[in-house]
PDB file of N, CA and C and ligand atoms in Angstrom:
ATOM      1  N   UNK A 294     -57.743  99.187  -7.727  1.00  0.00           N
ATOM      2  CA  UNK A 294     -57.083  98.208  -6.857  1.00  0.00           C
ATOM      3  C   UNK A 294     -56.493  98.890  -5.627  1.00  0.00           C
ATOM      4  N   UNK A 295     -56.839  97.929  -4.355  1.00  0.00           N
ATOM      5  CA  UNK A 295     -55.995  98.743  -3.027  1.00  0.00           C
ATOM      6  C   UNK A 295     -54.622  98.129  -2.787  1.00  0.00           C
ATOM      7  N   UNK A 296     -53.873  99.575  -3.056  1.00  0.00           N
ATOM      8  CA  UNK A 296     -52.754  99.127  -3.554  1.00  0.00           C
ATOM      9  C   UNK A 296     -51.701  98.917  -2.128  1.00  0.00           C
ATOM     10  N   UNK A 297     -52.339  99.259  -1.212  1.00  0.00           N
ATOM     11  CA  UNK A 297     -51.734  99.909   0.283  1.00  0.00           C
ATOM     12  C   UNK A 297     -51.824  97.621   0.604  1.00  0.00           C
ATOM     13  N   UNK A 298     -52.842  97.738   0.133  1.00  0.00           N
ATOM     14  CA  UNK A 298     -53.285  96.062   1.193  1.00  0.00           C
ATOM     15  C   UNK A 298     -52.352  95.584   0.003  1.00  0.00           C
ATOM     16  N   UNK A 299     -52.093  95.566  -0.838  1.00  0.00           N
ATOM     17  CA  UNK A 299     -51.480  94.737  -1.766  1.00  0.00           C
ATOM     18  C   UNK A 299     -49.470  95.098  -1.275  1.00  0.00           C
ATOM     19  N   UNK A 300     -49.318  96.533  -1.393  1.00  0.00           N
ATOM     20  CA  UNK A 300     -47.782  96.658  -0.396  1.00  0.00           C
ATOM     21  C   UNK A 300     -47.630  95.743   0.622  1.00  0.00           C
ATOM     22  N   UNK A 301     -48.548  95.780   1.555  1.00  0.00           N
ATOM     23  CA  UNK A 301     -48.571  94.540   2.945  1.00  0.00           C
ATOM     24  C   UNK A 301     -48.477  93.209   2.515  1.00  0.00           C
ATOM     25  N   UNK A 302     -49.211  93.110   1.895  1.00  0.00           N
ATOM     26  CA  UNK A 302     -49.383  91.225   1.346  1.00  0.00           C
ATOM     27  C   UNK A 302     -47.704  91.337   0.560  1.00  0.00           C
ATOM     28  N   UNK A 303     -47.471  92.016  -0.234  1.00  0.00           N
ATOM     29  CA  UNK A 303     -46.158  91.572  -1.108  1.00  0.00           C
ATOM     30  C   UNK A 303     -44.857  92.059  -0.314  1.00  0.00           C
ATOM     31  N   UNK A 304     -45.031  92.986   0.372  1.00  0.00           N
ATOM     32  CA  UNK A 304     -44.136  92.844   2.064  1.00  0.00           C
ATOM     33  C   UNK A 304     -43.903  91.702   2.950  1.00  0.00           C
ATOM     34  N   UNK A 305     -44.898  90.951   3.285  1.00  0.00           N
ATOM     35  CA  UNK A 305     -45.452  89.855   4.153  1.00  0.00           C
ATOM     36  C   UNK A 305     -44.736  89.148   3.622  1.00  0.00           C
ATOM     37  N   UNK A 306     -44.929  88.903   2.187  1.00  0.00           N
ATOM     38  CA  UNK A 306     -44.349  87.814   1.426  1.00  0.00           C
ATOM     39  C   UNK A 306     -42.935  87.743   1.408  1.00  0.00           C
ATOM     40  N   UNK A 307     -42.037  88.931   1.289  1.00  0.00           N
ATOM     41  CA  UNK A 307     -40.984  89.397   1.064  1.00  0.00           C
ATOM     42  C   UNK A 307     -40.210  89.027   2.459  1.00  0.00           C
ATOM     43  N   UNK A 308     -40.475  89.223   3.238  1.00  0.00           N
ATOM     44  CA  UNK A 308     -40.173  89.182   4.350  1.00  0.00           C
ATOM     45  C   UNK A 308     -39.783  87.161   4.608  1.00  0.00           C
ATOM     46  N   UNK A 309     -41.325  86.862   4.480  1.00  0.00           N
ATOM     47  CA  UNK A 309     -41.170  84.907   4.321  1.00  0.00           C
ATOM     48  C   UNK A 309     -39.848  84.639   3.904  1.00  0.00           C
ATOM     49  N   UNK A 310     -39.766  85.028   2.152  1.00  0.00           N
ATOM     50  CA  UNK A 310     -39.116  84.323   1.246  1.00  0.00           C
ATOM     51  C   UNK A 310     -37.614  84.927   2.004  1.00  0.00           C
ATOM     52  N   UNK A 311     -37.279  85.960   2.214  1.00  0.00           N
ATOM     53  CA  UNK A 311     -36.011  86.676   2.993  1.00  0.00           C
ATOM     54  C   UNK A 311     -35.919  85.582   3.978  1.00  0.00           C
ATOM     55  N   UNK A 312     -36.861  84.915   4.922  1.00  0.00           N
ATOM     56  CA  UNK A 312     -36.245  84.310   6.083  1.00  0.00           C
ATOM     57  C   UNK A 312     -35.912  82.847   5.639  1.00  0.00           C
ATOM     58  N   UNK A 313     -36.738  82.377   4.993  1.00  0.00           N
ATOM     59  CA  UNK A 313     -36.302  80.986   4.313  1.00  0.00           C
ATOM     60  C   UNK A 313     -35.199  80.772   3.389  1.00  0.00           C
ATOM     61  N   UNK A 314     -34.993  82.026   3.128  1.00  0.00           N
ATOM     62  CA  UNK A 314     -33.491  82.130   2.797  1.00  0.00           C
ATOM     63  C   UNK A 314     -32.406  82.192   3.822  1.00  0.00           C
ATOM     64  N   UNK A 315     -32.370  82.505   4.749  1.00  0.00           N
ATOM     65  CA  UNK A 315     -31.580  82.997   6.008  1.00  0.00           C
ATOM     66  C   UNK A 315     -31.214  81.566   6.435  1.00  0.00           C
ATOM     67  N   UNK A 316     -32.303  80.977   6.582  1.00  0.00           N
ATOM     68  CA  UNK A 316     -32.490  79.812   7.008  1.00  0.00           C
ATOM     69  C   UNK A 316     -31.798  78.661   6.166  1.00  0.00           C
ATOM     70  N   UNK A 317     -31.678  78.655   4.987  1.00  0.00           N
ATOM     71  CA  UNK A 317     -31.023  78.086   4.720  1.00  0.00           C
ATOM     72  C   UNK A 317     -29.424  78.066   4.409  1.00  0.00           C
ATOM     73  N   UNK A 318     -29.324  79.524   4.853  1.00  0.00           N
ATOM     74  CA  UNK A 318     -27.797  79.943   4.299  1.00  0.00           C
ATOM     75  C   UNK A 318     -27.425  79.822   5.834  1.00  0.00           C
ATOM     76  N   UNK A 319     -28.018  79.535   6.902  1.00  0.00           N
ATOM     77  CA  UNK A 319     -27.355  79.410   8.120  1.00  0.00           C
ATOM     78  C   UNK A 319     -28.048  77.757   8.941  1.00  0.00           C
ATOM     79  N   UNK A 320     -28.224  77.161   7.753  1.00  0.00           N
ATOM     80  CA  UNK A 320     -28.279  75.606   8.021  1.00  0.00           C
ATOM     81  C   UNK A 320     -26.708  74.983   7.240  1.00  0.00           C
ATOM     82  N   UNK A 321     -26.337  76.143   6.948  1.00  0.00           N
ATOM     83  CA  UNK A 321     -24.631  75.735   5.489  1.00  0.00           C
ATOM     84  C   UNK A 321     -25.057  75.295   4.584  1.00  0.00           C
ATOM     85  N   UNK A 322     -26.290  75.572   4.102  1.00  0.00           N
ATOM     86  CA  UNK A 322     -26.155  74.761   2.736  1.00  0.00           C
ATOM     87  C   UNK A 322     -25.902  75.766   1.732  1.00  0.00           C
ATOM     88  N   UNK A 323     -26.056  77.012   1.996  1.00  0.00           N
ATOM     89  CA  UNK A 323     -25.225  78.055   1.216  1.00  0.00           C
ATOM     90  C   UNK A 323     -24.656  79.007   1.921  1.00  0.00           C
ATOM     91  N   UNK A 324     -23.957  78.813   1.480  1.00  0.00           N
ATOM     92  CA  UNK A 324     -22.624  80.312   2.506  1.00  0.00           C
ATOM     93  C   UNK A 324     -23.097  81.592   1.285  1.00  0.00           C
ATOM     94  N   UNK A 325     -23.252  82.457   2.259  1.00  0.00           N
ATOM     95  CA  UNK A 325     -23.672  83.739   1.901  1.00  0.00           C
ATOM     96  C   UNK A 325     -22.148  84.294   1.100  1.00  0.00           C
ATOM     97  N   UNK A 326     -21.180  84.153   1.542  1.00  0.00           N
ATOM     98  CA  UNK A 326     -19.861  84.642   1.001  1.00  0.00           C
ATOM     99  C   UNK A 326     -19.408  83.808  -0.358  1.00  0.00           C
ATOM    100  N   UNK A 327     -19.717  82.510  -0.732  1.00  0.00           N
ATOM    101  CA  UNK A 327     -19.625  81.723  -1.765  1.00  0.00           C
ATOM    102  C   UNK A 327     -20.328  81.883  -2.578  1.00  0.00           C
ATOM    103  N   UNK A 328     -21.398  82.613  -2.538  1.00  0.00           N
ATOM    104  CA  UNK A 328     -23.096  82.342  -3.508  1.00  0.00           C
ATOM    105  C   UNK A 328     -23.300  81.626  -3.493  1.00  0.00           C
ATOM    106  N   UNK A 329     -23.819  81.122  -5.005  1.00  0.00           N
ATOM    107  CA  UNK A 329     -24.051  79.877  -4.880  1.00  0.00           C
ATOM    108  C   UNK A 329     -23.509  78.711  -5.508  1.00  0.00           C
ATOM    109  N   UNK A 330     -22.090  78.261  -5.461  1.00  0.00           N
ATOM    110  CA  UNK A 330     -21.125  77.768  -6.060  1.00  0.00           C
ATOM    111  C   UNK A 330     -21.380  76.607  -5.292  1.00  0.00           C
ATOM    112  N   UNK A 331     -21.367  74.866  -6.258  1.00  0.00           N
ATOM    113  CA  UNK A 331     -21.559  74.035  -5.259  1.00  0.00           C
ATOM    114  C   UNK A 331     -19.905  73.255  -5.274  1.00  0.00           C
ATOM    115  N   UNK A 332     -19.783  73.354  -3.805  1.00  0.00           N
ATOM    116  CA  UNK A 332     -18.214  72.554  -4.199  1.00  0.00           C
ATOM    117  C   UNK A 332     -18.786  71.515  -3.007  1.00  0.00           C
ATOM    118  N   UNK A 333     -18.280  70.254  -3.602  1.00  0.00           N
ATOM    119  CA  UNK A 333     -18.615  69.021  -2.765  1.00  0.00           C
ATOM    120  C   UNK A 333     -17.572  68.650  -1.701  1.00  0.00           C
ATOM    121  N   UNK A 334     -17.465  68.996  -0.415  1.00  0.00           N
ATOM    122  CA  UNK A 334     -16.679  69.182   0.435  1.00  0.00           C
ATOM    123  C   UNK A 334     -16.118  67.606   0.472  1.00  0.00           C
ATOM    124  N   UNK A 335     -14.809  67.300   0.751  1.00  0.00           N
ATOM    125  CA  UNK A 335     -14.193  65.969   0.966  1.00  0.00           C
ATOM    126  C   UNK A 335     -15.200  64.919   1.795  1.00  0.00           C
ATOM    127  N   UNK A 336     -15.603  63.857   1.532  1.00  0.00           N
ATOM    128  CA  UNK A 336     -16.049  63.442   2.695  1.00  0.00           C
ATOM    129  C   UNK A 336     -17.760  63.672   2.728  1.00  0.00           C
ATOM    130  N   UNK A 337     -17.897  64.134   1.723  1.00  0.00           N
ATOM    131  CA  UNK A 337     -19.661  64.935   2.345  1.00  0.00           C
ATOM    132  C   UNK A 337     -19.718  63.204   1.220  1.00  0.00           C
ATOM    133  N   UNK A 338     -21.209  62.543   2.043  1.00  0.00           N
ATOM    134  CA  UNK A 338     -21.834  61.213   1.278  1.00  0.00           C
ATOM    135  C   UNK A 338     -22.801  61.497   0.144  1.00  0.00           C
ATOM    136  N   UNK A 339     -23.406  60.924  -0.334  1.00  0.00           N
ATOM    137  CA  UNK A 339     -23.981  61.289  -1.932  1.00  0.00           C
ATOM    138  C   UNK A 339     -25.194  61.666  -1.216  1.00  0.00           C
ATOM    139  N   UNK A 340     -25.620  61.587  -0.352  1.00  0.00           N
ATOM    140  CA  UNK A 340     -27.068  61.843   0.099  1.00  0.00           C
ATOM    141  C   UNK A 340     -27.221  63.376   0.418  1.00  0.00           C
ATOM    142  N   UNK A 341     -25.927  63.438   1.573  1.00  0.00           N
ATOM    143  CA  UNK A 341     -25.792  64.650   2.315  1.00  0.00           C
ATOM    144  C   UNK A 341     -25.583  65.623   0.907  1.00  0.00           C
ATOM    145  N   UNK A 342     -24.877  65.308  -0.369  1.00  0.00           N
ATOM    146  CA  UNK A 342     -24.797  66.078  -1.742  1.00  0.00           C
ATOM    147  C   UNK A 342     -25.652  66.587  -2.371  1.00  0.00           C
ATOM    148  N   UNK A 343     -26.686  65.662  -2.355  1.00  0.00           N
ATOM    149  CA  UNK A 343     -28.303  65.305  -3.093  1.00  0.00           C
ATOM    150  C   UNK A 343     -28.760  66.697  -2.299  1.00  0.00           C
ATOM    151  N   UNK A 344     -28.715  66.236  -1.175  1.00  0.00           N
ATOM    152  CA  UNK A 344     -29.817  66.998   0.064  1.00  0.00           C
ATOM    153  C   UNK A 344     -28.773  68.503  -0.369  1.00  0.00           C
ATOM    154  N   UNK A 345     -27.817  69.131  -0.375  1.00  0.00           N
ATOM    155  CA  UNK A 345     -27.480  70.331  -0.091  1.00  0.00           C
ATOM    156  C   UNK A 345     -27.991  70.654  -1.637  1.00  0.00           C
ATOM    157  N   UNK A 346     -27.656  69.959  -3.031  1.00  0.00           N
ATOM    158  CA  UNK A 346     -28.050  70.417  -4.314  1.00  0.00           C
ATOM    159  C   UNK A 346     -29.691  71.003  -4.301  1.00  0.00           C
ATOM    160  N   UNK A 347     -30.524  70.109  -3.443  1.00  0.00           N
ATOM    161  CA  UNK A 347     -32.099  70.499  -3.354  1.00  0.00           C
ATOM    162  C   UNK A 347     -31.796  71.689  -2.993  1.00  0.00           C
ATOM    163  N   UNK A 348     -31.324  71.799  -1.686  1.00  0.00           N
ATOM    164  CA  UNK A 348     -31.132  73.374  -0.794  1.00  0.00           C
ATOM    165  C   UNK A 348     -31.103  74.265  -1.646  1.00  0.00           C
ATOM    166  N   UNK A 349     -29.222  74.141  -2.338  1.00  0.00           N
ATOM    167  CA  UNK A 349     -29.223  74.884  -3.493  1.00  0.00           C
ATOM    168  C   UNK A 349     -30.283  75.568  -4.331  1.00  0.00           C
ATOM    169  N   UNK A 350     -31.000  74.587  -5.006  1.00  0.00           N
ATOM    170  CA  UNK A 350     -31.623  74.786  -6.022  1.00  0.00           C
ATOM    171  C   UNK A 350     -33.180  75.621  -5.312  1.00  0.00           C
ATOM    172  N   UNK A 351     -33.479  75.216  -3.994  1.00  0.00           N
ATOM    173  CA  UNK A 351     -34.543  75.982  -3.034  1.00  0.00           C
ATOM    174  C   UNK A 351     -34.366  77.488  -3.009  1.00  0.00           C
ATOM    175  N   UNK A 352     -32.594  77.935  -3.119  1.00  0.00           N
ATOM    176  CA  UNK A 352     -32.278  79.232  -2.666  1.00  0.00           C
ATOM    177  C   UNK A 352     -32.582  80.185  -4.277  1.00  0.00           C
ATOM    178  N   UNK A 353     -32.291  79.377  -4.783  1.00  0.00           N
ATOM    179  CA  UNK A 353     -32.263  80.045  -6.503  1.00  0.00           C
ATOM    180  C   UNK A 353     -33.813  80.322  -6.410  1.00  0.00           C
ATOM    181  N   UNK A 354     -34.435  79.321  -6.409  1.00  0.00           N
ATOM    182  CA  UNK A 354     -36.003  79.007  -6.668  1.00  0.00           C
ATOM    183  C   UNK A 354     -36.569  80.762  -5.918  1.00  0.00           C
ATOM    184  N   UNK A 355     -36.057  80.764  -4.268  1.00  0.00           N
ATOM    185  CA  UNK A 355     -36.389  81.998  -3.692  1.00  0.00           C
ATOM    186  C   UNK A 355     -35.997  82.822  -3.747  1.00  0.00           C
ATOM    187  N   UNK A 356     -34.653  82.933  -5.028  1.00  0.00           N
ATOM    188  CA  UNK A 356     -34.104  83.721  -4.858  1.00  0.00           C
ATOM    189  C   UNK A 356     -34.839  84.699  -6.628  1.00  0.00           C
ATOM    190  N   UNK A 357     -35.329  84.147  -6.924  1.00  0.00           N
ATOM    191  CA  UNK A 357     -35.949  83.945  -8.347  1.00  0.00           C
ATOM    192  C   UNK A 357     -37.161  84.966  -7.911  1.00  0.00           C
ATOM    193  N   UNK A 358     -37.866  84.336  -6.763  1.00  0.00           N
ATOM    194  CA  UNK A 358     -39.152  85.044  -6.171  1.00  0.00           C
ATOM    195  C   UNK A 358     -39.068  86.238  -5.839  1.00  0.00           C
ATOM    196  N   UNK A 359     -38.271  86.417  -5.036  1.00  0.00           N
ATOM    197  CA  UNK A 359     -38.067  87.397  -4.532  1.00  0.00           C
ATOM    198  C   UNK A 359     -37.430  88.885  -5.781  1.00  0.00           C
ATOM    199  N   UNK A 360     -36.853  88.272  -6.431  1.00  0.00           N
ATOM    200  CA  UNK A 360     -37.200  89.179  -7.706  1.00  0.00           C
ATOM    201  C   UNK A 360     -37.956  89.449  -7.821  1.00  0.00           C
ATOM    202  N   UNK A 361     -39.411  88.868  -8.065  1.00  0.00           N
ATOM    203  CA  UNK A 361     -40.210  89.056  -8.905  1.00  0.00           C
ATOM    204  C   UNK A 361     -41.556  90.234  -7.860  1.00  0.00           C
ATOM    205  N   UNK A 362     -40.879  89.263  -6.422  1.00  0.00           N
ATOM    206  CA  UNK A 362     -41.983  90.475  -5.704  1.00  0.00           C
ATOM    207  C   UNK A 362     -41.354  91.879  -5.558  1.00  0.00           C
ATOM    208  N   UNK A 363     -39.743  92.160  -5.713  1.00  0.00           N
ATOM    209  CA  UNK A 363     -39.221  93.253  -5.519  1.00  0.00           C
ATOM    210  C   UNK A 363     -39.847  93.807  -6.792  1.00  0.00           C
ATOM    211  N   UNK A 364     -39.682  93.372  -7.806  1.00  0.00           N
ATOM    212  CA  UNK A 364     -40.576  93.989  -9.351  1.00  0.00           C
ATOM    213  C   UNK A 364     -41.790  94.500  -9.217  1.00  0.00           C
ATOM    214  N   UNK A 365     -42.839  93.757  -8.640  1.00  0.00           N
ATOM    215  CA  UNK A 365     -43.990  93.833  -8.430  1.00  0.00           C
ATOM    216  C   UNK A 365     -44.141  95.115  -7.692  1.00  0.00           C
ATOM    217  N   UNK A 366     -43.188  95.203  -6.326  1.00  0.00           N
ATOM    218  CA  UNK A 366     -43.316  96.642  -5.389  1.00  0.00           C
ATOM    219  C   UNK A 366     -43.113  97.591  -6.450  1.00  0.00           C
ATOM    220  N   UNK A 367     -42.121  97.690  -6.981  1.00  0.00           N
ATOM    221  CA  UNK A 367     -41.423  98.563  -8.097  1.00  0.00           C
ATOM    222  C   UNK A 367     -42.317  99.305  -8.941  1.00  0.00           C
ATOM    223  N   UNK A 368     -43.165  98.172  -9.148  1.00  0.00           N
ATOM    224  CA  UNK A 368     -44.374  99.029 -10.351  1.00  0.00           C
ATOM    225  C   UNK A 368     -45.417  99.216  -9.329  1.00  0.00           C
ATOM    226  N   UNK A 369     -45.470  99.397  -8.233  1.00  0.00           N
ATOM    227  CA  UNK A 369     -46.879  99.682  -7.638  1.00  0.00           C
ATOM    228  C   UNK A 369     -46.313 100.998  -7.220  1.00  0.00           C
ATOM    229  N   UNK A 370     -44.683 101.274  -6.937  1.00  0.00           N
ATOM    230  CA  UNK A 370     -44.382 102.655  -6.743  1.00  0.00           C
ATOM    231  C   UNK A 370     -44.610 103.501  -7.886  1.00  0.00           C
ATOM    232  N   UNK A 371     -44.287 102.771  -9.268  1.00  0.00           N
ATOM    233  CA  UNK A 371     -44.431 103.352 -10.891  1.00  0.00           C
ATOM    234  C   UNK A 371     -45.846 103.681 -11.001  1.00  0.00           C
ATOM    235  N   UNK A 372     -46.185 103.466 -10.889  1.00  0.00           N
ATOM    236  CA  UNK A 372     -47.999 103.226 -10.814  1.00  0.00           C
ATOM    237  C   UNK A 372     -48.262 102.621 -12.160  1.00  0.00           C
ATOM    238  N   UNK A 373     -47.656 101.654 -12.665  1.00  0.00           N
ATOM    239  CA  UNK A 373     -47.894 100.693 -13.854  1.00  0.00           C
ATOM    240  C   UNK A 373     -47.619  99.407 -13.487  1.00  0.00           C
ATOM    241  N   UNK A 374     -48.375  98.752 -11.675  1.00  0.00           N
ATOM    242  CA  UNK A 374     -48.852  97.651 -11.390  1.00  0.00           C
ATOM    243  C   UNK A 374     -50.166  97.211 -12.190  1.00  0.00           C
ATOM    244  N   UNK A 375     -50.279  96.253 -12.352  1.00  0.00           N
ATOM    245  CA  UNK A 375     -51.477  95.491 -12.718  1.00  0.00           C
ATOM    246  C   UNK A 375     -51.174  95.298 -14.646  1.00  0.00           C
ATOM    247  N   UNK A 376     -49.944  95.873 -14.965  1.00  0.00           N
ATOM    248  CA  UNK A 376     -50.165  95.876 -16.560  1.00  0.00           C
ATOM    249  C   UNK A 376     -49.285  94.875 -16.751  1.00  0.00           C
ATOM    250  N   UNK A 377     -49.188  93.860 -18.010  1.00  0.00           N
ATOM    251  CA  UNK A 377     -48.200  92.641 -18.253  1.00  0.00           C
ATOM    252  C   UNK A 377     -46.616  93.521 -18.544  1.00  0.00           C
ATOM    253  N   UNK A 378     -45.600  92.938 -18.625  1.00  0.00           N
ATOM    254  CA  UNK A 378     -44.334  93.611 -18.587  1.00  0.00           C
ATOM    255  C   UNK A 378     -44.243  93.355 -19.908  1.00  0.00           C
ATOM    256  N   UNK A 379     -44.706  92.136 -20.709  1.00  0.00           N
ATOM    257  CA  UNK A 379     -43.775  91.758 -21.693  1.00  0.00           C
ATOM    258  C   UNK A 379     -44.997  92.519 -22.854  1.00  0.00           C
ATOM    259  N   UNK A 380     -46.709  92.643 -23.005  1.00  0.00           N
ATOM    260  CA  UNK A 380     -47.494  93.002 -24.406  1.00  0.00           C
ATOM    261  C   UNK A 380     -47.874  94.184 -23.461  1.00  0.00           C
ATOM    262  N   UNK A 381     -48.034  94.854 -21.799  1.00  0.00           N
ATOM    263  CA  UNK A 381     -48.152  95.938 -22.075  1.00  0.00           C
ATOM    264  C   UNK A 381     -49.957  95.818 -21.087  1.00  0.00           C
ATOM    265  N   UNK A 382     -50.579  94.663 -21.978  1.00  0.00           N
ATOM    266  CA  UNK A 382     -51.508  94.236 -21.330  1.00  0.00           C
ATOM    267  C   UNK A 382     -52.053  94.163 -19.837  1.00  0.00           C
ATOM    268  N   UNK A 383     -53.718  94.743 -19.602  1.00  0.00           N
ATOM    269  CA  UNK A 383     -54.092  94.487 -18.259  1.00  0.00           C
ATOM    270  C   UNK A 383     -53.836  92.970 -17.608  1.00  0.00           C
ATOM    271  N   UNK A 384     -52.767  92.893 -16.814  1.00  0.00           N
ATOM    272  CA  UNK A 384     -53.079  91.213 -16.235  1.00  0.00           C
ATOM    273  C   UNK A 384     -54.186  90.465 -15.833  1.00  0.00           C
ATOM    274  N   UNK A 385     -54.950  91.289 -15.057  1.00  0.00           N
ATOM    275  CA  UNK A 385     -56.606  90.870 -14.881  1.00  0.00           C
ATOM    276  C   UNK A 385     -56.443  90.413 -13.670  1.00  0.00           C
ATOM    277  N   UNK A 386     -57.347  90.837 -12.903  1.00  0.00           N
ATOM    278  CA  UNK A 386     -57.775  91.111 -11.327  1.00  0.00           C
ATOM    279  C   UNK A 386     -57.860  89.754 -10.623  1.00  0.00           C
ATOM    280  N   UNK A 387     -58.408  88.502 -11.503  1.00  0.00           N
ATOM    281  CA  UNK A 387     -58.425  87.627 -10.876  1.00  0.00           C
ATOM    282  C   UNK A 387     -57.082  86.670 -10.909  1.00  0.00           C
ATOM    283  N   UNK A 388     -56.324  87.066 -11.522  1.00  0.00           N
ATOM    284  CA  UNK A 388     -54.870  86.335 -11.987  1.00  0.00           C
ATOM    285  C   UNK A 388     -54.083  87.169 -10.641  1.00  0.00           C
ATOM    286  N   UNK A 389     -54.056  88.449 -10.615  1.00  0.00           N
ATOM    287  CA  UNK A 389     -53.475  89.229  -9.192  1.00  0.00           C
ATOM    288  C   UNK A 389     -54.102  88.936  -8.132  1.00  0.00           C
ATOM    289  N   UNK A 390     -54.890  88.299  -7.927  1.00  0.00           N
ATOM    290  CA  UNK A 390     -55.702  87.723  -6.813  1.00  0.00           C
ATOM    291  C   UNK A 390     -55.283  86.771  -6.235  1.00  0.00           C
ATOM    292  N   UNK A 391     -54.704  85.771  -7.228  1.00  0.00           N
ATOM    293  CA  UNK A 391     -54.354  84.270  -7.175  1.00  0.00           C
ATOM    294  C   UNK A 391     -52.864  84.730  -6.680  1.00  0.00           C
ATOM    295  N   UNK A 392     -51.911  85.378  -7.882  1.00  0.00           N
ATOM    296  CA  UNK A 392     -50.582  85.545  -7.607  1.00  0.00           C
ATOM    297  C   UNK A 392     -50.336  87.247  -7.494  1.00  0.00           C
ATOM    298  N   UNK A 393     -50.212  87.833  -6.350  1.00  0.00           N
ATOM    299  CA  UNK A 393     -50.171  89.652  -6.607  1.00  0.00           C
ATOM    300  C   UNK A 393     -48.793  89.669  -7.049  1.00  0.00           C
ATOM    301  N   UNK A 394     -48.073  88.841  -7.201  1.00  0.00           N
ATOM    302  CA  UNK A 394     -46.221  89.392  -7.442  1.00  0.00           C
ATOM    303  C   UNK A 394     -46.504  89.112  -9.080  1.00  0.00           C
ATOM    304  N   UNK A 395     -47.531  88.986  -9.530  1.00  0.00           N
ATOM    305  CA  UNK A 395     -47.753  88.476 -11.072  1.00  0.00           C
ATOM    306  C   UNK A 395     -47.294  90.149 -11.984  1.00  0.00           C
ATOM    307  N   UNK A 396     -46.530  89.734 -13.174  1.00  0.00           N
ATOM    308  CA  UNK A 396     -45.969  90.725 -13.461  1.00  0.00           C
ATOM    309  C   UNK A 396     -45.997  90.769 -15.201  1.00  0.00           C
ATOM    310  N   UNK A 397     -46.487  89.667 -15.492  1.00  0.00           N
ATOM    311  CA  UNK A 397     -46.860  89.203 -16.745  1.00  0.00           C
ATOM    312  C   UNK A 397     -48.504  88.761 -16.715  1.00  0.00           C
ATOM    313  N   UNK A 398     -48.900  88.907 -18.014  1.00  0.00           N
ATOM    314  CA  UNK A 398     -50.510  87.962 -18.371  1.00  0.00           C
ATOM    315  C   UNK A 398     -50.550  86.359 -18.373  1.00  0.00           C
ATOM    316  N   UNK A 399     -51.198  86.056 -17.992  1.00  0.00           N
ATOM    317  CA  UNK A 399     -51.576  84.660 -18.258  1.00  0.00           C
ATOM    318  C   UNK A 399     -50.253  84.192 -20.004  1.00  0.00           C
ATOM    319  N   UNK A 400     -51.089  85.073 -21.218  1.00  0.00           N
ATOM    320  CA  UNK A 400     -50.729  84.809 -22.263  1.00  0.00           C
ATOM    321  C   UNK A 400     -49.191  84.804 -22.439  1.00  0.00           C
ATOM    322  N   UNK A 401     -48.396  85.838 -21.584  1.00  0.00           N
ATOM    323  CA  UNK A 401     -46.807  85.564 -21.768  1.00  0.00           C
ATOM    324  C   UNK A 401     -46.140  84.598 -20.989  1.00  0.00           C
ATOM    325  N   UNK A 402     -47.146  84.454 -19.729  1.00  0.00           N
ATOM    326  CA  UNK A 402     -46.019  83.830 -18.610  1.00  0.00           C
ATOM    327  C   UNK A 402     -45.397  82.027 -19.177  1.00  0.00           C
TER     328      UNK A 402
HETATM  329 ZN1   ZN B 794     -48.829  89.833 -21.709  1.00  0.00          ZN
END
């Protein structure tokens, strides 16, 4: 596997998920200094609530990802990319194809 084009692609990626985070922590729907604690400001309407809980739950979601591609770099520095984390197992070329931040087999995920 070329592991150099695969650093770039899970860089590339890293980079995305970093700005769509930015982006949302400087739209206020999460204050970087609060985490991610939801306090329903006086006055905010059930919609504007709804809409910041999605946000919320968007930042976790990327914030989830971005784990998983920092993991992914991690073992391509280890040089035990491409093996499942949890049986040990080859993940298989066409499953890293689809998802390269894949860090488990098909069979655990
Ligand atoms: Zn497995």
């Amino acid at each position: 596997m070329d592991t150099t084009k695969l650093t770039d692609k899970l860089q590339a990626r890293r980079i995305e998920i970093t700005e769509q985070m930015e982006s949302l922590v400087s739209g206020g729907a999460v204050s970087s200094g609060e985490g991610l604690a939801f306090t329903e400001p006086v006055g905010e309407d059930r919609a504007a609530a709804v809409q910041r809980m999605t946000q919320l739950n968007m930042h976790s979601g990327l914030e989830a990802e971005l784990g998983t591609v920092d993991a992914a770099l991690a073992k391509i520095e280890e040089g035990t990319y491409g093996n499942c984390e949890i049986c040990g197992e080859a993940i298989g070329d066409a499953r890293l194809e689809a998802l390269p931040w894949a860090i488990s087999c098909i069979n655990c995920s």
